N, CA, C and O atoms as a printed pandas DataFrame, in Angstrom:
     atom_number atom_name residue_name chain_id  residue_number  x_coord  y_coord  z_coord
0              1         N          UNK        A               1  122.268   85.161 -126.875
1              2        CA          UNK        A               1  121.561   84.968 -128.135
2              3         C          UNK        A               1  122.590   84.906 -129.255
3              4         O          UNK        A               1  123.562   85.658 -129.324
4              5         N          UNK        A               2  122.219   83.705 -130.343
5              6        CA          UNK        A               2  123.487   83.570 -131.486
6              7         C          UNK        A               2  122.295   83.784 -132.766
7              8         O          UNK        A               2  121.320   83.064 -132.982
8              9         N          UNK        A               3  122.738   85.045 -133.535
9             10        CA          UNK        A               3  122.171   85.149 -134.756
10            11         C          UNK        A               3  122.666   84.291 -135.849
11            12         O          UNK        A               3  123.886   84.129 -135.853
12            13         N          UNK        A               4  121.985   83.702 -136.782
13            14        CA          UNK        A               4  122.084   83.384 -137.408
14            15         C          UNK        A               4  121.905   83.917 -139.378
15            16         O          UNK        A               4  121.163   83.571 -140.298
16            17         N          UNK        A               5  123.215   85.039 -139.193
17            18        CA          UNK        A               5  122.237   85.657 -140.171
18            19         C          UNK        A               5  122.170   85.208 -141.852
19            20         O          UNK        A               5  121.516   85.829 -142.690
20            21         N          UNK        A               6  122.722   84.396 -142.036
21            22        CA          UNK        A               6  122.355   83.749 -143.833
22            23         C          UNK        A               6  122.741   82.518 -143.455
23            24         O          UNK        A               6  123.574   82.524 -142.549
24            25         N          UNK        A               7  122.327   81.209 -143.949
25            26        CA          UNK        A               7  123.064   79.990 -143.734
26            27         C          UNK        A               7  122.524   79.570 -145.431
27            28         O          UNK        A               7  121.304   79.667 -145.558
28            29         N          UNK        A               8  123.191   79.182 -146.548
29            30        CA          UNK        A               8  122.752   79.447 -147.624
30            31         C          UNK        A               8  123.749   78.306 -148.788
31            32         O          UNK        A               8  124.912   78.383 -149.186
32            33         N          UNK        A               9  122.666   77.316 -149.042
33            34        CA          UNK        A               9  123.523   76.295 -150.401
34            35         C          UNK        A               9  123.177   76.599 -151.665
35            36         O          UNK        A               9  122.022   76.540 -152.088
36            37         N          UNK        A              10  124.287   76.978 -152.399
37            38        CA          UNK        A              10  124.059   76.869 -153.942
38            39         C          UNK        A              10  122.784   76.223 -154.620
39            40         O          UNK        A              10  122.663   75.097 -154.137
40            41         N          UNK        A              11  121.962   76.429 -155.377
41            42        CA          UNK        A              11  121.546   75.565 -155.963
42            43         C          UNK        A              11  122.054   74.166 -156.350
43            44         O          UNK        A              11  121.418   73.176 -155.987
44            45         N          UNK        A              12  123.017   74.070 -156.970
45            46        CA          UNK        A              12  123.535   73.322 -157.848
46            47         C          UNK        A              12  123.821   71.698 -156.726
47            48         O          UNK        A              12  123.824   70.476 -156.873
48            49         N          UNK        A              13  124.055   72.854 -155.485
49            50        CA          UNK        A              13  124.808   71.508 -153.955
50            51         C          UNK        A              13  123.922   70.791 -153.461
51            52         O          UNK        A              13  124.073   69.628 -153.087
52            53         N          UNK        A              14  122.316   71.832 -153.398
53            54        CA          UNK        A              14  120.916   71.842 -152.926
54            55         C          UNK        A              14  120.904   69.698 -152.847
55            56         O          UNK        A              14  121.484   68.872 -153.552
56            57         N          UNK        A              15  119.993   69.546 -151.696
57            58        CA          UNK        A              15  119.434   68.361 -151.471
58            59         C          UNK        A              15  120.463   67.203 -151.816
59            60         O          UNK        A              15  120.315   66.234 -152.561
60            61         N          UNK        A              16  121.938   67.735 -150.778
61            62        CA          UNK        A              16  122.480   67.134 -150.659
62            63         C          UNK        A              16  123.151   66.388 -149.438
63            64         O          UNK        A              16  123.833   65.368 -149.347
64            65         N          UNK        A              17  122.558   67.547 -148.321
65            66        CA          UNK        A              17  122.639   67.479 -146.787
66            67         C          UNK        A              17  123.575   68.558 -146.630
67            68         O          UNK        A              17  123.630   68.728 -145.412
68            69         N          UNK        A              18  124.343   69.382 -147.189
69            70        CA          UNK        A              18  124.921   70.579 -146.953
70            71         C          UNK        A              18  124.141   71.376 -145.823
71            72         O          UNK        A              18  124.524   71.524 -144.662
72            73         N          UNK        A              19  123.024   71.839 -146.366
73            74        CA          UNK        A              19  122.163   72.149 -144.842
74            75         C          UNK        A              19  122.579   72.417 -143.632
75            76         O          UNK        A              19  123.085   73.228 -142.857
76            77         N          UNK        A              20  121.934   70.884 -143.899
77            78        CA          UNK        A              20  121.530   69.585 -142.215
78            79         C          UNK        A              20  123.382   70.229 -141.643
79            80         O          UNK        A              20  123.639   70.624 -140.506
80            81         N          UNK        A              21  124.273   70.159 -142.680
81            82        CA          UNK        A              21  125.629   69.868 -142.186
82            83         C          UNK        A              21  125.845   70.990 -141.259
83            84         O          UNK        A              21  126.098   70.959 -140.054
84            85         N          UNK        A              22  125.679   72.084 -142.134
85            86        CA          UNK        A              22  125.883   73.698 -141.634
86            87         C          UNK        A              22  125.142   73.763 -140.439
87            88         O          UNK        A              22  125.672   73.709 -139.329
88            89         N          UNK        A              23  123.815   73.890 -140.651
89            90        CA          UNK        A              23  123.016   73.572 -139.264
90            91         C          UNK        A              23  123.242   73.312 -138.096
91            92         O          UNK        A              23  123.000   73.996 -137.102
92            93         N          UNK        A              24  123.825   72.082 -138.197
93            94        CA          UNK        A              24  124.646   71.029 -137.433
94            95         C          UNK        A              24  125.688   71.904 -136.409
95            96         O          UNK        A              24  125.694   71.981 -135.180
96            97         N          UNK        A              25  126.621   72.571 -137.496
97            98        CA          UNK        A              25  127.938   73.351 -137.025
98            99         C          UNK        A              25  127.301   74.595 -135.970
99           100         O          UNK        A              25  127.886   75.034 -134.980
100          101         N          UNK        A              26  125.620   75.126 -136.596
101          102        CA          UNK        A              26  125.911   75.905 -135.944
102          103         C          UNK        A              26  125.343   75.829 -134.773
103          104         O          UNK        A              26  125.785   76.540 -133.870
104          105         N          UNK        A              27  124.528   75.181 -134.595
105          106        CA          UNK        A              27  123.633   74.317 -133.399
106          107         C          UNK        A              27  125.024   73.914 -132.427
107          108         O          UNK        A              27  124.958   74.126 -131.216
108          109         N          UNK        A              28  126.191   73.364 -132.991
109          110        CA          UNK        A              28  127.136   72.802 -131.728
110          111         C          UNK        A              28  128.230   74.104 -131.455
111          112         O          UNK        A              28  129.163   74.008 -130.658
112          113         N          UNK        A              29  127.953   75.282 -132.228
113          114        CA          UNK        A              29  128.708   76.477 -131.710
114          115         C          UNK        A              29  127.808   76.823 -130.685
115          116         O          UNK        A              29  128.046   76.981 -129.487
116          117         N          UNK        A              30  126.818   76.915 -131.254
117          118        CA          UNK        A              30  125.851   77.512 -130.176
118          119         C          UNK        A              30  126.056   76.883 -128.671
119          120         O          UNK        A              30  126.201   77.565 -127.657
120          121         N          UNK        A              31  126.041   75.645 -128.720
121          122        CA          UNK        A              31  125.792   74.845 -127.582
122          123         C          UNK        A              31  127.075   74.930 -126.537
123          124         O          UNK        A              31  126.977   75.003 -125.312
124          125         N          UNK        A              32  128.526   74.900 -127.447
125          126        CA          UNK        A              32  129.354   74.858 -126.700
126          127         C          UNK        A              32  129.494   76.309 -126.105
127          128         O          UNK        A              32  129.814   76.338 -124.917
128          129         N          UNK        A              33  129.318   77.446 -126.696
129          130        CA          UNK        A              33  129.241   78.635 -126.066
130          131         C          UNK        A              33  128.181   79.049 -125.040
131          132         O          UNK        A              33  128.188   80.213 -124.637
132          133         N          UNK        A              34  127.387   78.289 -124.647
133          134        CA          UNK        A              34  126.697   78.232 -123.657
134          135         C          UNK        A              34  125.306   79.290 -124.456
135          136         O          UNK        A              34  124.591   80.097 -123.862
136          137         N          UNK        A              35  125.277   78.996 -125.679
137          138        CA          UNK        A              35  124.031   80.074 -126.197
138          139         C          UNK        A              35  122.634   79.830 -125.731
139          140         O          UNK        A              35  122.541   78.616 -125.554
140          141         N          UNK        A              36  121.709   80.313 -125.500
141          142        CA          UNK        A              36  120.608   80.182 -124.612
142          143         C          UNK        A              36  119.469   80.228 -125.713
143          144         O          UNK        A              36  118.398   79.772 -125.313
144          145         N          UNK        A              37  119.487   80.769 -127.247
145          146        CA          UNK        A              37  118.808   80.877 -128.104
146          147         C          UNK        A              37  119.317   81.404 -129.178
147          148         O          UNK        A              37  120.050   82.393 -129.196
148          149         N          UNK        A              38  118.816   80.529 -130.472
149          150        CA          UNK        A              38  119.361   81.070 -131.833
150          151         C          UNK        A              38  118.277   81.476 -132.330
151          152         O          UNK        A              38  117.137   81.036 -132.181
152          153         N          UNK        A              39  118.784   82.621 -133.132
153          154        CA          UNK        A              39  117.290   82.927 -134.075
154          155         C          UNK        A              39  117.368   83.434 -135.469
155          156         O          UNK        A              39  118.425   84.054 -135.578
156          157         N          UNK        A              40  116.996   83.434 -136.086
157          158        CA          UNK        A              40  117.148   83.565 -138.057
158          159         C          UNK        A              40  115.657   84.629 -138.073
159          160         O          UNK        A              40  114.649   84.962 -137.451
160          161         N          UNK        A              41  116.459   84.816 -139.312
161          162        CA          UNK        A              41  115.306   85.835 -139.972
162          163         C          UNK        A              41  115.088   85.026 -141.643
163          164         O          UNK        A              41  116.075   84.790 -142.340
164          165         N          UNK        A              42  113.743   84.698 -142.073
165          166        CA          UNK        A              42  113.397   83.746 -142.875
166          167         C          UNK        A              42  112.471   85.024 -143.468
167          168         O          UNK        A              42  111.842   85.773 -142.722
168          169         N          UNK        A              43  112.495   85.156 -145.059
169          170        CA          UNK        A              43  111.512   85.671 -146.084
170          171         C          UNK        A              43  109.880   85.164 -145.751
171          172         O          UNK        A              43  109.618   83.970 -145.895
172          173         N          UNK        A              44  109.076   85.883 -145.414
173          174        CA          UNK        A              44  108.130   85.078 -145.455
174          175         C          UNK        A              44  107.294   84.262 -146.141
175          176         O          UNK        A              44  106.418   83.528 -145.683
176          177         N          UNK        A              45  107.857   84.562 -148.095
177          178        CA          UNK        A              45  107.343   83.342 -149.097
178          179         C          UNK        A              45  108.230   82.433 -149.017
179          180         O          UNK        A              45  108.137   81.427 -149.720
180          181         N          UNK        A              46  109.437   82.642 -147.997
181          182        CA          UNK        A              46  110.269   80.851 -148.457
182          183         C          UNK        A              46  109.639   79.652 -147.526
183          184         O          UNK        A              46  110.027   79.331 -146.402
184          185         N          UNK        A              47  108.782   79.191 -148.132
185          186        CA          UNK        A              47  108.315   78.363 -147.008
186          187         C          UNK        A              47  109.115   77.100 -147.017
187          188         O          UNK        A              47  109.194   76.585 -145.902
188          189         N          UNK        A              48  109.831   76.361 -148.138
189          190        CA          UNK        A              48  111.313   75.554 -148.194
190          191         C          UNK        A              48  112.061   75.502 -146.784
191          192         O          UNK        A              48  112.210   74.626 -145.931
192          193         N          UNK        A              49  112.637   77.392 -146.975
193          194        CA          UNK        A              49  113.394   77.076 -145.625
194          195         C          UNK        A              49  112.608   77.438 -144.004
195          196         O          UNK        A              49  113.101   77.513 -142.878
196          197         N          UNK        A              50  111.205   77.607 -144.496
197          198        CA          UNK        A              50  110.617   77.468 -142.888
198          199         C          UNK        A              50  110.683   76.170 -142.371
199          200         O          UNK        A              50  111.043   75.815 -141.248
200          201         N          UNK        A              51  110.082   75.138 -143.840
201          202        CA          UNK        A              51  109.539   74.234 -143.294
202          203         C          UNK        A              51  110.984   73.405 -142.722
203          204         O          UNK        A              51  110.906   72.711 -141.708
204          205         N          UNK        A              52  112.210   73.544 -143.427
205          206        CA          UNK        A              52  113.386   73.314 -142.787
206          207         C          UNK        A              52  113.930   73.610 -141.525
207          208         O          UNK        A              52  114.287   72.784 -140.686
208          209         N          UNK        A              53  113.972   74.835 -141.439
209          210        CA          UNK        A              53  114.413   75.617 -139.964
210          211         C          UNK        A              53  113.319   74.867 -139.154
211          212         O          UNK        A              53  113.694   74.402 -138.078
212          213         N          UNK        A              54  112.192   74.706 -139.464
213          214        CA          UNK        A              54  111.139   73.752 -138.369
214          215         C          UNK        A              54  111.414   72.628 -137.827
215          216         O          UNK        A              54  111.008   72.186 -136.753
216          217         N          UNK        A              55  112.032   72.216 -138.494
217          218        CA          UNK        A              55  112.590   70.500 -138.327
218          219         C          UNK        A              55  113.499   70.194 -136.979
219          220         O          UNK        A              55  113.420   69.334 -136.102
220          221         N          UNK        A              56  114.597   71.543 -137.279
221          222        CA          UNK        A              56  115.540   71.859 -136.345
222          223         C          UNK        A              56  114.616   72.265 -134.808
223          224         O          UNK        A              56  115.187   72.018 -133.745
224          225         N          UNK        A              57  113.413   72.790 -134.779
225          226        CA          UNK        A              57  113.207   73.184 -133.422
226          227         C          UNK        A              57  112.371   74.960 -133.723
227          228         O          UNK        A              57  111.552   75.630 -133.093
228          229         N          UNK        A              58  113.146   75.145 -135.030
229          230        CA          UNK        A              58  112.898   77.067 -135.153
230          231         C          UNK        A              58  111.503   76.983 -134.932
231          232         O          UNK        A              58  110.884   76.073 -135.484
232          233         N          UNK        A              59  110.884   77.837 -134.172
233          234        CA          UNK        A              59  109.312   77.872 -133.763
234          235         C          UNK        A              59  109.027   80.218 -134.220
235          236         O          UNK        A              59  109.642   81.217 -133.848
236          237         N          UNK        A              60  108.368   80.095 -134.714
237          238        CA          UNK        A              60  107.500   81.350 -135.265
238          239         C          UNK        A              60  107.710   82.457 -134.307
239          240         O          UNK        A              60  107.313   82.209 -133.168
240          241         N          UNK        A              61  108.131   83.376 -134.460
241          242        CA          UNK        A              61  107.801   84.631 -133.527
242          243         C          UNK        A              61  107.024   85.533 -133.949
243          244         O          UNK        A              61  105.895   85.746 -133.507
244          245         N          UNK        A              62  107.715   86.289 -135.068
245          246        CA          UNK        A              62  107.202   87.853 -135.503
246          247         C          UNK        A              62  107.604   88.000 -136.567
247          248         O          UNK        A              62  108.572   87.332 -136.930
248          249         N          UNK        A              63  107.051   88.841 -137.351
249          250        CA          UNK        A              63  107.268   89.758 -138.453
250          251         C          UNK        A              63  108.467   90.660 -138.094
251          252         O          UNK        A              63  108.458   91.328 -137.060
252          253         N          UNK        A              64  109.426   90.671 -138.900
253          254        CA          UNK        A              64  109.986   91.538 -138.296
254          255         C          UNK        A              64  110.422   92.620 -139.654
255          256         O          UNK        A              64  109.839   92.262 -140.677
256          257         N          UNK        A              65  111.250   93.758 -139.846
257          258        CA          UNK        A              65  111.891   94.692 -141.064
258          259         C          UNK        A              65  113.016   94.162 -141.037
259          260         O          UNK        A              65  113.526   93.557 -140.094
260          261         N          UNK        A              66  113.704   94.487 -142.680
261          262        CA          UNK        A              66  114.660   93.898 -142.672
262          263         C          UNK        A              66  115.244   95.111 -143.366
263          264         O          UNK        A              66  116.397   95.369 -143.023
264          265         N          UNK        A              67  114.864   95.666 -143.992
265          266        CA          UNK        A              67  115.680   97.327 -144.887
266          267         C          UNK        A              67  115.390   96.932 -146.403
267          268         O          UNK        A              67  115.805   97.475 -147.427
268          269         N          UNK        A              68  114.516   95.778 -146.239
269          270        CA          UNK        A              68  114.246   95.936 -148.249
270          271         C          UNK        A              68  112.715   95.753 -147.847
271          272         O          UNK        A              68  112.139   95.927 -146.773
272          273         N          UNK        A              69  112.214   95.290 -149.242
273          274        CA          UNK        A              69  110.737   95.270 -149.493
274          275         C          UNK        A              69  110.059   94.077 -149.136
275          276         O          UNK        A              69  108.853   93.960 -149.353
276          277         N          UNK        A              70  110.968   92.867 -148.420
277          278        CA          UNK        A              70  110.186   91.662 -148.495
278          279         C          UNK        A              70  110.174   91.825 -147.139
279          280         O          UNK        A              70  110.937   92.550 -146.501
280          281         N          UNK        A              71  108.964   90.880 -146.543
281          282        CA          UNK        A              71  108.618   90.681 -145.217
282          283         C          UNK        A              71  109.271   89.308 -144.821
283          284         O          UNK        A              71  109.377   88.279 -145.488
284          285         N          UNK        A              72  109.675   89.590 -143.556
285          286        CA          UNK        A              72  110.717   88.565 -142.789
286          287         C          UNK        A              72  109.740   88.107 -141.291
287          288         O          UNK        A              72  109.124   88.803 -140.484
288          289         N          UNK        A              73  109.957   86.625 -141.398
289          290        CA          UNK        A              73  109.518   86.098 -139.864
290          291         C          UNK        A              73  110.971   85.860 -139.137
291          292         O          UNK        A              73  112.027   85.524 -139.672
292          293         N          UNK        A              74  110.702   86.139 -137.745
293          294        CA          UNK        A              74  111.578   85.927 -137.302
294          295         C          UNK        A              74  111.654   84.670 -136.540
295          296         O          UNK        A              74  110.562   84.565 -135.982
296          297         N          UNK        A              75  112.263   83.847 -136.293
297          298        CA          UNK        A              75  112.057   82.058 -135.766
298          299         C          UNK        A              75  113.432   81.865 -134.236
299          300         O          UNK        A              75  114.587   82.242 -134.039
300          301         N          UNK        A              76  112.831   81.406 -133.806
301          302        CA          UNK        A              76  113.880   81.298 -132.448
302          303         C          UNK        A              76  113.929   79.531 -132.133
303          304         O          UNK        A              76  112.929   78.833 -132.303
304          305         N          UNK        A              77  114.902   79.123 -131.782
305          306        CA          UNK        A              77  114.903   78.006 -130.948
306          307         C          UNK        A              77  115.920   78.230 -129.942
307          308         O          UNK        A              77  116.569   79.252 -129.715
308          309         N          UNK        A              78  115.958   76.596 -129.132
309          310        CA          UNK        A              78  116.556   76.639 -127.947
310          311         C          UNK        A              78  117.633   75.812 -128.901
311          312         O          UNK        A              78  117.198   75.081 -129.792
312          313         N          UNK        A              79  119.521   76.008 -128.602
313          314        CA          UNK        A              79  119.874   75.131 -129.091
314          315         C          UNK        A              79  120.132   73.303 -128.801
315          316         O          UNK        A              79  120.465   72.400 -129.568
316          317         N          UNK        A              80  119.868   73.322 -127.646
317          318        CA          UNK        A              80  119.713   71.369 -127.768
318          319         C          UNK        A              80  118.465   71.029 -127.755
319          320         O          UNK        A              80  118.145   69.956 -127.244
320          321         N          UNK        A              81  117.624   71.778 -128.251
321          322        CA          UNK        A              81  115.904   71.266 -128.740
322          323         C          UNK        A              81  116.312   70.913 -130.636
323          324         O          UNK        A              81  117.393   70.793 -131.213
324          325         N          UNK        A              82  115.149   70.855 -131.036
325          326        CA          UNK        A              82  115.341   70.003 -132.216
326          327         C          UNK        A              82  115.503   68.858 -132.633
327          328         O          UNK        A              82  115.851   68.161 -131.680
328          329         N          UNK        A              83  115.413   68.053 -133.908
329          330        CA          UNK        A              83  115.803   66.660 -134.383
330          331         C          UNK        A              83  116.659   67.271 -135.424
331          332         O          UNK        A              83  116.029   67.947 -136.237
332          333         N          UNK        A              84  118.005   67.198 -135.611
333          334        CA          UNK        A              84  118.609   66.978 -136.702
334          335         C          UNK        A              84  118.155   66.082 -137.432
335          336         O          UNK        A              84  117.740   66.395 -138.547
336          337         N          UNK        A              85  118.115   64.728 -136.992
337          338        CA          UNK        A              85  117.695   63.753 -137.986
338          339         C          UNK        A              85  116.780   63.612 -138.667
339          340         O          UNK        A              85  116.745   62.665 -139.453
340          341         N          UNK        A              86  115.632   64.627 -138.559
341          342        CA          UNK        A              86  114.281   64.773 -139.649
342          343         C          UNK        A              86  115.004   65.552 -140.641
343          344         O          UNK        A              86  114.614   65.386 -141.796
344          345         N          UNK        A              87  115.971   66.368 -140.461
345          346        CA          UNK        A              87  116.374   67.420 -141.720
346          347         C          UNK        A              87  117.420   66.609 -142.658
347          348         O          UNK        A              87  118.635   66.806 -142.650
348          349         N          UNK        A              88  116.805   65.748 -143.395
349          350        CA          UNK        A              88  117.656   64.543 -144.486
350          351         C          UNK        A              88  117.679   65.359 -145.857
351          352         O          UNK        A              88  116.612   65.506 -146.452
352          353         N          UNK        A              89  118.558   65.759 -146.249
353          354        CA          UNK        A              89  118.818   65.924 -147.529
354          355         C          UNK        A              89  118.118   67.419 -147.769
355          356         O          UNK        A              89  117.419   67.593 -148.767
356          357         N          UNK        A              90  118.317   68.376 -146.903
357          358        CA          UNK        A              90  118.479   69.640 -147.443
358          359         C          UNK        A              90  120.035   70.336 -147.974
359          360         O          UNK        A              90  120.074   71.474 -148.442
């Protein structure tokens, strides 16, 4: 299992494919290390980066704690599942 624990663009860089790019990097770490599943922990009002991490493959698990006050889903994929190419210009 490869955590993924912040993957995160400036505002200012935002909707430029920075993302997709990072994403990218970490989807082919994953892959070459033989990782069997990545998984993130997502705020549960950011729906921005759900509906992003979705694109990639991330599919819904659980609620999970995180040590502050906001509630976190937790999202898993397989890493050679997904379309990079739907995630344009995050």
């Amino acid at each position: 299992v490869m955590a993924v624990p912040f993957l995160g663009v400036d505002f200012e860089f935002r909707r430029q494919g920075l993302g997709k790019q990072l994403m990218d990097v970490a989807r082919e770490v994953a892959q070459q290390a033989k990782v069997k599943l990545l998984c993130l922990t997502i705020a549960e009002h950011n729906q921005a980066a759900q509906a992003f991490y979705s694109q990639y493959g991330f599919k819904e698990q659980q609620l999970v704690a995180r040590g502050d006050s906001t509630r976190h889903v937790l999202y898993t994929m397989k890493p050679g599942s997904g379309d990079s190419s739907k995630a344009q210009g995050q």
